[in-house]
């Protein structure tokens, strides 16, 4: 009896730990490139580059996509380089997405990512150059502030990608020499959960902020560092000092400060150039941190102007007040930036700086700003996250604002991150 023809077999589902061969396509937000897996699902492939053919190990799955690590490169991209960091690679430190990418190609990939988010989320067709800011030869030695994880034995390291397991690390190639010289990985920290090392690019003793699950640390480590624990200074110093364009800033452990040594000057110049503050104008610096833009704006508008700085964190407000001593035109408000505050407490500013946390300012705050009458002359939106920036830009454009300029800076070499400064203008002012 004749047998029926065999049914064409459906490709079986790919599951974690499978090894698959993939043709790699465009970069995607999140540090991987996009490929199509054998079962038809999208695969986000870390440690790969557009145009490569790789063997990859599947690391996780959802119903709609897979994640994988390229473990062997069958056809390499011309942009591929050997990672400088011994901790980079599949299953290792989760910190740097681009250790295997030449610096020029890193910037092109970031340009692709920004253009993609602007188009898809913001509805804006624009490609901007990601500018090299200098100060990090080979993309290394730039992190003035590094957060380390600590395991239950007190060993210091970084979390592996999407994992709680620890890659022990004695020294990090993207950190500054001063951060590495603090040598927090040379000893164990029983009882600590996280450490943050902060070292001024201008010199001085680094400060280590310790987060611990215990009430006390088991003794003070014999390192040449200041130590802060639960807001208490165990050993001085508890802050670093940084000079920016002739202004002196004190920044305490735990208070936000830009991590790249060139960032503070580059961003201050970009904001001032974009806003063009005039003597006597009123400005609002929303999400002001330790006052980086507040002080620069205060000098620019002069004693006849006003700068209203809004910041929610108590320690940041203390630094902000200290950093703006002698500038009577600065008014500091410790509060959340909310629609009611924008409508009622910042006056009618000519200029606004928005430098929110990663999640962006959001619709309600932006609608309150758009409701100010008269409208500000210009706004500067500073962001380290293209997707929320693009979402917020769309809201501002819909309300009649125009994107006067957009600049992108490579403030985070070896990672997919990029800093944006958008200048928004009202055509009617
Ligand atoms: C990205 S930092 C910018 C700080 C400053 N512009 C700088 O460059 O150093 C954002 C700051 O906003 C503060 N912040 C975050 N959400 C806030 C909110 N809803 N209201 C007020 N401040 C907020 C944080 O404490 C942080 O200091």
PDB file of N, CA, C and O in Angstrom, residues 20-28 32-46 48-56 58 64-70:
ATOM      1  N   UNK A  20      21.921  28.882  17.433  1.00  0.00           N
ATOM      2  CA  UNK A  20      21.309  29.130  16.118  1.00  0.00           C
ATOM      3  C   UNK A  20      22.268  29.958  15.268  1.00  0.00           C
ATOM      4  O   UNK A  20      23.084  30.711  15.797  1.00  0.00           O
ATOM      5  N   UNK A  21      22.137  29.785  13.951  1.00  0.00           N
ATOM      6  CA  UNK A  21      22.944  30.608  13.042  1.00  0.00           C
ATOM      7  C   UNK A  21      22.065  31.749  12.549  1.00  0.00           C
ATOM      8  O   UNK A  21      20.921  31.523  12.167  1.00  0.00           O
ATOM      9  N   UNK A  22      22.576  32.966  12.588  1.00  0.00           N
ATOM     10  CA  UNK A  22      21.722  34.127  12.308  1.00  0.00           C
ATOM     11  C   UNK A  22      22.409  35.108  11.361  1.00  0.00           C
ATOM     12  O   UNK A  22      23.627  35.309  11.444  1.00  0.00           O
ATOM     13  N   UNK A  23      21.601  35.707  10.474  1.00  0.00           N
ATOM     14  CA  UNK A  23      22.040  36.858   9.671  1.00  0.00           C
ATOM     15  C   UNK A  23      21.611  38.089  10.458  1.00  0.00           C
ATOM     16  O   UNK A  23      20.419  38.272  10.716  1.00  0.00           O
ATOM     17  N   UNK A  24      22.555  38.943  10.825  1.00  0.00           N
ATOM     18  CA  UNK A  24      22.250  40.044  11.741  1.00  0.00           C
ATOM     19  C   UNK A  24      21.919  41.314  10.956  1.00  0.00           C
ATOM     20  O   UNK A  24      22.632  41.678  10.024  1.00  0.00           O
ATOM     21  N   UNK A  25      20.842  41.972  11.393  1.00  0.00           N
ATOM     22  CA  UNK A  25      20.403  43.221  10.735  1.00  0.00           C
ATOM     23  C   UNK A  25      20.691  44.438  11.601  1.00  0.00           C
ATOM     24  O   UNK A  25      21.681  44.489  12.325  1.00  0.00           O
ATOM     25  N   UNK A  26      19.766  45.389  11.588  1.00  0.00           N
ATOM     26  CA  UNK A  26      19.994  46.723  12.175  1.00  0.00           C
ATOM     27  C   UNK A  26      20.134  46.675  13.700  1.00  0.00           C
ATOM     28  O   UNK A  26      19.666  45.741  14.357  1.00  0.00           O
ATOM     29  N   UNK A  27      20.757  47.715  14.238  1.00  0.00           N
ATOM     30  CA  UNK A  27      20.869  47.888  15.686  1.00  0.00           C
ATOM     31  C   UNK A  27      19.473  48.174  16.259  1.00  0.00           C
ATOM     32  O   UNK A  27      18.648  48.807  15.604  1.00  0.00           O
ATOM     33  N   UNK A  28      19.245  47.707  17.481  1.00  0.00           N
ATOM     34  CA  UNK A  28      17.978  47.987  18.167  1.00  0.00           C
ATOM     35  C   UNK A  28      18.299  48.578  19.530  1.00  0.00           C
ATOM     36  O   UNK A  28      19.355  48.285  20.101  1.00  0.00           O
ATOM     37  N   UNK A  32      21.491  45.390  21.304  1.00  0.00           N
ATOM     38  CA  UNK A  32      21.654  44.251  20.411  1.00  0.00           C
ATOM     39  C   UNK A  32      21.215  44.609  19.008  1.00  0.00           C
ATOM     40  O   UNK A  32      20.656  45.681  18.780  1.00  0.00           O
ATOM     41  N   UNK A  33      21.478  43.690  18.072  1.00  0.00           N
ATOM     42  CA  UNK A  33      21.007  43.889  16.703  1.00  0.00           C
ATOM     43  C   UNK A  33      19.885  42.897  16.443  1.00  0.00           C
ATOM     44  O   UNK A  33      19.764  41.877  17.122  1.00  0.00           O
ATOM     45  N   UNK A  34      19.101  43.199  15.412  1.00  0.00           N
ATOM     46  CA  UNK A  34      17.901  42.402  15.151  1.00  0.00           C
ATOM     47  C   UNK A  34      18.187  41.321  14.116  1.00  0.00           C
ATOM     48  O   UNK A  34      18.824  41.585  13.097  1.00  0.00           O
ATOM     49  N   UNK A  35      17.726  40.111  14.399  1.00  0.00           N
ATOM     50  CA  UNK A  35      17.816  39.023  13.415  1.00  0.00           C
ATOM     51  C   UNK A  35      16.466  38.285  13.424  1.00  0.00           C
ATOM     52  O   UNK A  35      15.618  38.544  14.275  1.00  0.00           O
ATOM     53  N   UNK A  36      16.307  37.374  12.463  1.00  0.00           N
ATOM     54  CA  UNK A  36      15.083  36.554  12.421  1.00  0.00           C
ATOM     55  C   UNK A  36      15.474  35.129  12.790  1.00  0.00           C
ATOM     56  O   UNK A  36      16.373  34.554  12.170  1.00  0.00           O
ATOM     57  N   UNK A  37      14.866  34.594  13.827  1.00  0.00           N
ATOM     58  CA  UNK A  37      15.228  33.255  14.301  1.00  0.00           C
ATOM     59  C   UNK A  37      14.636  32.161  13.435  1.00  0.00           C
ATOM     60  O   UNK A  37      13.735  32.421  12.636  1.00  0.00           O
ATOM     61  N   UNK A  38      15.102  30.900  13.596  1.00  0.00           N
ATOM     62  CA  UNK A  38      14.613  29.786  12.782  1.00  0.00           C
ATOM     63  C   UNK A  38      13.112  29.578  12.911  1.00  0.00           C
ATOM     64  O   UNK A  38      12.465  29.129  11.977  1.00  0.00           O
ATOM     65  N   UNK A  39      12.524  29.931  14.073  1.00  0.00           N
ATOM     66  CA  UNK A  39      11.076  29.726  14.225  1.00  0.00           C
ATOM     67  C   UNK A  39      10.283  30.985  13.865  1.00  0.00           C
ATOM     68  O   UNK A  39       9.094  31.075  14.147  1.00  0.00           O
ATOM     69  N   UNK A  40      10.960  31.961  13.237  1.00  0.00           N
ATOM     70  CA  UNK A  40      10.261  33.153  12.735  1.00  0.00           C
ATOM     71  C   UNK A  40      10.232  34.306  13.717  1.00  0.00           C
ATOM     72  O   UNK A  40       9.874  35.433  13.347  1.00  0.00           O
ATOM     73  N   UNK A  41      10.601  34.047  14.975  1.00  0.00           N
ATOM     74  CA  UNK A  41      10.572  35.148  15.945  1.00  0.00           C
ATOM     75  C   UNK A  41      11.765  36.086  15.749  1.00  0.00           C
ATOM     76  O   UNK A  41      12.843  35.657  15.305  1.00  0.00           O
ATOM     77  N   UNK A  42      11.550  37.358  16.117  1.00  0.00           N
ATOM     78  CA  UNK A  42      12.659  38.309  16.125  1.00  0.00           C
ATOM     79  C   UNK A  42      13.647  37.885  17.210  1.00  0.00           C
ATOM     80  O   UNK A  42      13.246  37.425  18.280  1.00  0.00           O
ATOM     81  N   UNK A  43      14.954  38.037  16.916  1.00  0.00           N
ATOM     82  CA  UNK A  43      15.988  37.753  17.922  1.00  0.00           C
ATOM     83  C   UNK A  43      16.823  39.024  18.109  1.00  0.00           C
ATOM     84  O   UNK A  43      17.283  39.614  17.135  1.00  0.00           O
ATOM     85  N   UNK A  44      16.990  39.447  19.363  1.00  0.00           N
ATOM     86  CA  UNK A  44      17.893  40.560  19.666  1.00  0.00           C
ATOM     87  C   UNK A  44      19.241  39.942  20.047  1.00  0.00           C
ATOM     88  O   UNK A  44      19.329  39.220  21.043  1.00  0.00           O
ATOM     89  N   UNK A  45      20.255  40.227  19.244  1.00  0.00           N
ATOM     90  CA  UNK A  45      21.533  39.526  19.365  1.00  0.00           C
ATOM     91  C   UNK A  45      22.602  40.471  19.908  1.00  0.00           C
ATOM     92  O   UNK A  45      23.051  41.393  19.214  1.00  0.00           O
ATOM     93  N   UNK A  46      23.008  40.254  21.156  1.00  0.00           N
ATOM     94  CA  UNK A  46      24.111  41.048  21.724  1.00  0.00           C
ATOM     95  C   UNK A  46      25.441  40.581  21.155  1.00  0.00           C
ATOM     96  O   UNK A  46      25.558  39.470  20.669  1.00  0.00           O
ATOM     97  N   UNK A  48      26.915  41.414  18.566  1.00  0.00           N
ATOM     98  CA  UNK A  48      26.939  41.266  17.107  1.00  0.00           C
ATOM     99  C   UNK A  48      26.929  42.656  16.475  1.00  0.00           C
ATOM    100  O   UNK A  48      26.829  43.663  17.179  1.00  0.00           O
ATOM    101  N   UNK A  49      27.030  42.686  15.143  1.00  0.00           N
ATOM    102  CA  UNK A  49      26.987  43.952  14.411  1.00  0.00           C
ATOM    103  C   UNK A  49      26.151  43.774  13.150  1.00  0.00           C
ATOM    104  O   UNK A  49      26.091  42.650  12.607  1.00  0.00           O
ATOM    105  N   UNK A  50      25.543  44.863  12.652  1.00  0.00           N
ATOM    106  CA  UNK A  50      24.759  44.750  11.418  1.00  0.00           C
ATOM    107  C   UNK A  50      25.604  44.154  10.289  1.00  0.00           C
ATOM    108  O   UNK A  50      26.770  44.513  10.127  1.00  0.00           O
ATOM    109  N   UNK A  51      25.006  43.221   9.539  1.00  0.00           N
ATOM    110  CA  UNK A  51      25.696  42.628   8.385  1.00  0.00           C
ATOM    111  C   UNK A  51      26.470  41.366   8.727  1.00  0.00           C
ATOM    112  O   UNK A  51      26.958  40.681   7.828  1.00  0.00           O
ATOM    113  N   UNK A  52      26.568  41.031  10.008  1.00  0.00           N
ATOM    114  CA  UNK A  52      27.357  39.854  10.366  1.00  0.00           C
ATOM    115  C   UNK A  52      26.512  38.570  10.248  1.00  0.00           C
ATOM    116  O   UNK A  52      25.279  38.609  10.324  1.00  0.00           O
ATOM    117  N   UNK A  53      27.237  37.460  10.095  1.00  0.00           N
ATOM    118  CA  UNK A  53      26.607  36.138  10.258  1.00  0.00           C
ATOM    119  C   UNK A  53      27.246  35.520  11.489  1.00  0.00           C
ATOM    120  O   UNK A  53      28.472  35.481  11.612  1.00  0.00           O
ATOM    121  N   UNK A  54      26.411  35.090  12.436  1.00  0.00           N
ATOM    122  CA  UNK A  54      26.952  34.626  13.721  1.00  0.00           C
ATOM    123  C   UNK A  54      26.288  33.319  14.158  1.00  0.00           C
ATOM    124  O   UNK A  54      25.184  32.989  13.706  1.00  0.00           O
ATOM    125  N   UNK A  55      26.981  32.600  15.015  1.00  0.00           N
ATOM    126  CA  UNK A  55      26.338  31.538  15.789  1.00  0.00           C
ATOM    127  C   UNK A  55      26.018  32.158  17.139  1.00  0.00           C
ATOM    128  O   UNK A  55      26.873  32.847  17.735  1.00  0.00           O
ATOM    129  N   UNK A  56      24.802  31.947  17.597  1.00  0.00           N
ATOM    130  CA  UNK A  56      24.387  32.627  18.819  1.00  0.00           C
ATOM    131  C   UNK A  56      23.697  31.645  19.747  1.00  0.00           C
ATOM    132  O   UNK A  56      23.018  30.717  19.302  1.00  0.00           O
ATOM    133  N   UNK A  58      20.824  31.227  22.467  1.00  0.00           N
ATOM    134  CA  UNK A  58      19.593  31.879  22.923  1.00  0.00           C
ATOM    135  C   UNK A  58      19.642  31.978  24.446  1.00  0.00           C
ATOM    136  O   UNK A  58      19.911  30.983  25.132  1.00  0.00           O
ATOM    137  N   UNK A  64       6.911  36.679  21.799  1.00  0.00           N
ATOM    138  CA  UNK A  64       7.122  37.367  20.524  1.00  0.00           C
ATOM    139  C   UNK A  64       8.581  37.519  20.107  1.00  0.00           C
ATOM    140  O   UNK A  64       8.858  37.797  18.950  1.00  0.00           O
ATOM    141  N   UNK A  65       9.525  37.399  21.033  1.00  0.00           N
ATOM    142  CA  UNK A  65      10.925  37.543  20.610  1.00  0.00           C
ATOM    143  C   UNK A  65      11.862  36.721  21.495  1.00  0.00           C
ATOM    144  O   UNK A  65      11.488  36.257  22.575  1.00  0.00           O
ATOM    145  N   UNK A  66      13.083  36.598  20.978  1.00  0.00           N
ATOM    146  CA  UNK A  66      14.143  35.881  21.699  1.00  0.00           C
ATOM    147  C   UNK A  66      15.293  36.848  21.934  1.00  0.00           C
ATOM    148  O   UNK A  66      15.451  37.815  21.193  1.00  0.00           O
ATOM    149  N   UNK A  67      16.085  36.549  22.967  1.00  0.00           N
ATOM    150  CA  UNK A  67      17.366  37.244  23.131  1.00  0.00           C
ATOM    151  C   UNK A  67      18.463  36.210  22.959  1.00  0.00           C
ATOM    152  O   UNK A  67      18.297  35.048  23.354  1.00  0.00           O
ATOM    153  N   UNK A  68      19.589  36.669  22.398  1.00  0.00           N
ATOM    154  CA  UNK A  68      20.701  35.732  22.192  1.00  0.00           C
ATOM    155  C   UNK A  68      22.017  36.489  22.289  1.00  0.00           C
ATOM    156  O   UNK A  68      22.064  37.707  22.142  1.00  0.00           O
ATOM    157  N   UNK A  69      23.085  35.729  22.576  1.00  0.00           N
ATOM    158  CA  UNK A  69      24.447  36.267  22.574  1.00  0.00           C
ATOM    159  C   UNK A  69      25.202  35.647  21.408  1.00  0.00           C
ATOM    160  O   UNK A  69      25.214  34.403  21.289  1.00  0.00           O
ATOM    161  N   UNK A  70      25.847  36.471  20.584  1.00  0.00           N
ATOM    162  CA  UNK A  70      26.705  35.923  19.526  1.00  0.00           C
ATOM    163  C   UNK A  70      27.919  35.281  20.201  1.00  0.00           C
ATOM    164  O   UNK A  70      28.635  35.949  20.939  1.00  0.00           O
TER     165      UNK A  70
END
